[in-house]
Amino acid sequence: MALDKLCTLNKLTALSLSIGLLAGVATFLAVGPLSGVFFIWAATIAWAAYFLLGANQEALVNTITCGIFGVAMAWLTAVLLTQISPDTALGFPFMAALTVTLAVIVLCLAASCPRLASIPASVLGYSSTFAYLLQTPDKLTQDVLLTVSLSNPLLVISISIVVGTYFGQFSGQLAAKWTKQ
C-alpha cells in the first residue's frame, strides 16, 4: 500500500485538523506580532462566511468584497453618528436609530450590484466594525475615524476580514490535500 493511501483522512477529520491548526496560527498572530492590528474574532467571522458562501473562489471574492463594503458602510454610519448632537431635538437615540436604519437599507439595496450581492457578508463586516467600535474604549470618535491609523476600523477590521477569508481558503485547501479520494 502506498504511503499517500496510509496518510489520508476522511473529510471531517481533515477539515477539523486544518481549521484547528490554522486557528492556532491565527491566534498566535492576533495575540502576538499582529496584536491590535489583526482581530481573531473578526477573522473567524470572515473565515466562517467563506465556508457558508461555498468555500470556492467566488466565496473568497464575495466574502472580502462584501465584508469590506460592510466595514465601509459601518464606518460611514459611525462618522455620521459622531456628528449627532447629544441634545438634538429628536434625541440622540432616535437619530442614531434613524442613521443606522438608513445605512442598513443602503447596504441591502447595494445587493442589486452583483459584486455586492452577498448581503450576509456585508452585514458581517458592518457588525464586526460596530463590535470593534462599541467594545473598544475611545474608538467611536472622529479623531479615530478620520485619521489614517491602525486604530481606524476601516483599516483594522478590513485587514482582519481579508486575512480571515484567506485562512478559510487555506484551511479548505489543506484539508483537501489530507482527504481520502
CSV table of C-alpha atoms in Angstrom, one decimal:
chain,number,residue,atom,x,y,z
A,1,MET,CA,0.0,0.0,0.0
A,2,ALA,CA,1.4,3.4,-1.0
A,3,LEU,CA,2.3,5.9,1.8
A,4,ASP,CA,-0.2,8.5,0.5
A,5,LYS,CA,-3.0,6.0,1.0
A,6,LEU,CA,-2.0,5.5,4.6
A,7,CYS,CA,-1.8,9.2,5.3
A,8,THR,CA,-5.2,10.3,4.0
A,9,LEU,CA,-8.1,11.3,6.3
A,10,ASN,CA,-11.9,11.5,6.0
A,11,LYS,CA,-13.2,14.9,5.1
A,12,LEU,CA,-14.4,15.9,8.6
A,13,THR,CA,-11.2,14.9,10.3
A,14,ALA,CA,-9.1,16.6,7.6
A,15,LEU,CA,-11.1,19.8,7.8
A,16,SER,CA,-11.1,19.7,11.6
A,17,LEU,CA,-7.3,19.3,11.8
A,18,SER,CA,-6.7,22.0,9.1
A,19,ILE,CA,-9.0,24.5,10.8
A,20,GLY,CA,-7.6,23.7,14.2
A,21,LEU,CA,-4.0,24.1,13.1
A,22,LEU,CA,-4.6,27.3,11.3
A,23,ALA,CA,-6.7,28.7,14.1
A,24,GLY,CA,-3.7,28.2,16.3
A,25,VAL,CA,-1.6,30.1,13.8
A,26,ALA,CA,-4.2,32.9,13.6
A,27,THR,CA,-4.4,33.1,17.4
A,28,PHE,CA,-0.6,33.4,17.6
A,29,LEU,CA,-0.7,36.3,15.1
A,30,ALA,CA,-3.6,38.0,16.9
A,31,VAL,CA,-2.2,37.9,20.4
A,32,GLY,CA,1.4,38.2,19.3
A,33,PRO,CA,3.1,40.0,16.4
A,34,LEU,CA,-0.2,41.4,14.9
A,35,SER,CA,-1.9,42.3,18.2
A,36,GLY,CA,-4.0,45.4,17.8
A,37,VAL,CA,-3.9,45.1,14.0
A,38,PHE,CA,-5.5,41.7,13.4
A,39,PHE,CA,-8.5,40.7,15.4
A,40,ILE,CA,-9.2,37.0,15.7
A,41,TRP,CA,-12.9,37.4,16.2
A,42,ALA,CA,-13.3,39.4,13.0
A,43,ALA,CA,-11.1,37.0,11.1
A,44,THR,CA,-13.0,33.9,12.2
A,45,ILE,CA,-16.3,35.6,11.3
A,46,ALA,CA,-14.9,36.1,7.8
A,47,TRP,CA,-13.4,32.5,7.8
A,48,ALA,CA,-16.9,31.1,8.6
A,49,ALA,CA,-18.5,33.3,6.0
A,50,TYR,CA,-16.1,31.9,3.4
A,51,PHE,CA,-17.4,28.4,4.1
A,52,LEU,CA,-21.0,29.5,4.3
A,53,LEU,CA,-20.8,31.1,0.9
A,54,GLY,CA,-19.4,27.9,-0.7
A,55,ALA,CA,-15.7,27.7,0.1
A,56,ASN,CA,-14.7,28.4,-3.5
A,57,GLN,CA,-13.1,31.3,-5.5
A,58,GLU,CA,-16.5,33.1,-5.7
A,59,ALA,CA,-16.9,32.8,-1.9
A,60,LEU,CA,-13.4,34.3,-1.4
A,61,VAL,CA,-14.1,37.3,-3.6
A,62,ASN,CA,-17.6,37.8,-2.2
A,63,THR,CA,-16.5,37.5,1.5
A,64,ILE,CA,-13.7,40.0,1.0
A,65,THR,CA,-15.6,42.5,-1.2
A,66,CYS,CA,-18.9,42.4,0.6
A,67,GLY,CA,-17.2,42.2,4.0
A,68,ILE,CA,-15.2,45.3,3.3
A,69,PHE,CA,-18.2,47.1,1.9
A,70,GLY,CA,-20.0,46.3,5.2
A,71,VAL,CA,-17.0,47.8,7.0
A,72,ALA,CA,-17.1,50.9,4.9
A,73,MET,CA,-20.9,51.3,5.5
A,74,ALA,CA,-20.4,50.9,9.2
A,75,TRP,CA,-17.5,53.4,9.2
A,76,LEU,CA,-19.7,56.0,7.3
A,77,THR,CA,-22.5,55.3,9.8
A,78,ALA,CA,-20.1,55.8,12.7
A,79,VAL,CA,-18.8,59.1,11.3
A,80,LEU,CA,-22.4,60.3,10.9
A,81,LEU,CA,-23.2,59.2,14.5
A,82,THR,CA,-20.3,61.2,15.9
A,83,GLN,CA,-21.9,64.3,14.3
A,84,ILE,CA,-25.2,64.0,16.1
A,85,SER,CA,-25.5,66.4,18.9
A,86,PRO,CA,-26.4,64.8,22.3
A,87,ASP,CA,-29.1,67.4,22.8
A,88,THR,CA,-30.7,67.2,19.3
A,89,ALA,CA,-34.4,68.0,19.2
A,90,LEU,CA,-35.5,64.4,18.4
A,91,GLY,CA,-33.0,62.9,20.9
A,92,PHE,CA,-29.8,61.0,20.2
A,93,PRO,CA,-31.3,57.5,20.5
A,94,PHE,CA,-33.9,58.3,17.8
A,95,MET,CA,-31.4,60.0,15.5
A,96,ALA,CA,-28.9,57.1,15.9
A,97,ALA,CA,-31.6,54.6,15.1
A,98,LEU,CA,-32.6,56.6,12.0
A,99,THR,CA,-29.0,56.8,10.9
A,100,VAL,CA,-28.4,53.1,11.3
A,101,THR,CA,-31.8,52.3,9.6
A,102,LEU,CA,-30.9,54.3,6.5
A,103,ALA,CA,-27.4,52.9,6.4
A,104,VAL,CA,-28.6,49.3,6.6
A,105,ILE,CA,-31.2,49.9,3.9
A,106,VAL,CA,-28.5,51.2,1.6
A,107,LEU,CA,-26.3,48.3,2.5
A,108,CYS,CA,-29.0,45.8,1.5
A,109,LEU,CA,-30.1,47.8,-1.6
A,110,ALA,CA,-26.5,47.7,-2.8
A,111,ALA,CA,-27.0,44.0,-3.4
A,112,SER,CA,-28.5,44.9,-6.7
A,113,CYS,CA,-24.9,45.4,-7.8
A,114,PRO,CA,-23.6,41.8,-8.5
A,115,ARG,CA,-20.3,42.4,-6.6
A,116,LEU,CA,-22.2,43.4,-3.5
A,117,ALA,CA,-24.9,40.8,-3.8
A,118,SER,CA,-23.9,38.8,-0.6
A,119,ILE,CA,-25.9,40.7,2.0
A,120,PRO,CA,-24.8,38.3,4.8
A,121,ALA,CA,-21.1,39.0,4.2
A,122,SER,CA,-21.8,42.8,4.1
A,123,VAL,CA,-23.8,42.6,7.4
A,124,LEU,CA,-20.9,40.6,9.0
A,125,GLY,CA,-18.5,43.3,8.0
A,126,TYR,CA,-20.9,46.0,9.3
A,127,SER,CA,-21.5,44.2,12.6
A,128,SER,CA,-17.8,43.4,13.1
A,129,THR,CA,-17.0,47.1,12.7
A,130,PHE,CA,-19.5,48.1,15.3
A,131,ALA,CA,-18.4,45.4,17.6
A,132,TYR,CA,-14.9,46.9,17.5
A,133,LEU,CA,-16.2,50.5,17.9
A,134,LEU,CA,-18.6,49.8,20.7
A,135,GLN,CA,-16.5,47.4,22.7
A,136,THR,CA,-13.1,49.1,22.4
A,137,PRO,CA,-12.8,52.3,24.5
A,138,ASP,CA,-12.3,55.6,22.7
A,139,LYS,CA,-12.7,54.2,19.2
A,140,LEU,CA,-16.0,55.8,18.3
A,141,THR,CA,-14.6,59.2,17.9
A,142,GLN,CA,-14.0,61.4,14.9
A,143,ASP,CA,-10.3,61.5,15.8
A,144,VAL,CA,-10.0,57.8,15.3
A,145,LEU,CA,-12.5,57.5,12.4
A,146,LEU,CA,-11.0,60.3,10.3
A,147,THR,CA,-7.3,59.5,10.7
A,148,VAL,CA,-5.2,57.1,8.7
A,149,SER,CA,-4.0,54.8,11.5
A,150,LEU,CA,-4.3,51.2,12.7
A,151,SER,CA,-6.9,52.3,15.2
A,152,ASN,CA,-9.3,53.1,12.4
A,153,PRO,CA,-11.8,50.3,11.9
A,154,LEU,CA,-11.9,50.9,8.2
A,155,LEU,CA,-8.3,49.5,8.2
A,156,VAL,CA,-8.1,47.0,11.0
A,157,ILE,CA,-11.4,45.3,10.5
A,158,SER,CA,-10.8,45.2,6.7
A,159,ILE,CA,-7.4,43.6,7.3
A,160,SER,CA,-8.9,41.1,9.7
A,161,ILE,CA,-11.6,40.2,7.2
A,162,VAL,CA,-9.1,39.7,4.3
A,163,VAL,CA,-6.7,37.6,6.4
A,164,GLY,CA,-9.6,35.6,7.9
A,165,THR,CA,-11.0,34.8,4.5
A,166,TYR,CA,-7.6,33.6,3.3
A,167,PHE,CA,-7.3,31.5,6.4
A,168,GLY,CA,-10.6,29.9,5.4
A,169,GLN,CA,-9.3,29.2,1.9
A,170,PHE,CA,-6.1,27.8,3.2
A,171,SER,CA,-7.8,25.5,5.7
A,172,GLY,CA,-10.0,24.2,2.9
A,173,GLN,CA,-7.0,23.6,0.6
A,174,LEU,CA,-5.1,21.9,3.4
A,175,ALA,CA,-8.0,19.6,4.2
A,176,ALA,CA,-8.4,18.7,0.5
A,177,LYS,CA,-4.7,17.5,0.5
A,178,TRP,CA,-5.3,15.3,3.5
A,179,THR,CA,-8.7,13.9,2.4
A,180,LYS,CA,-9.3,10.4,1.1
A,181,GLN,CA,-10.2,10.3,-2.6
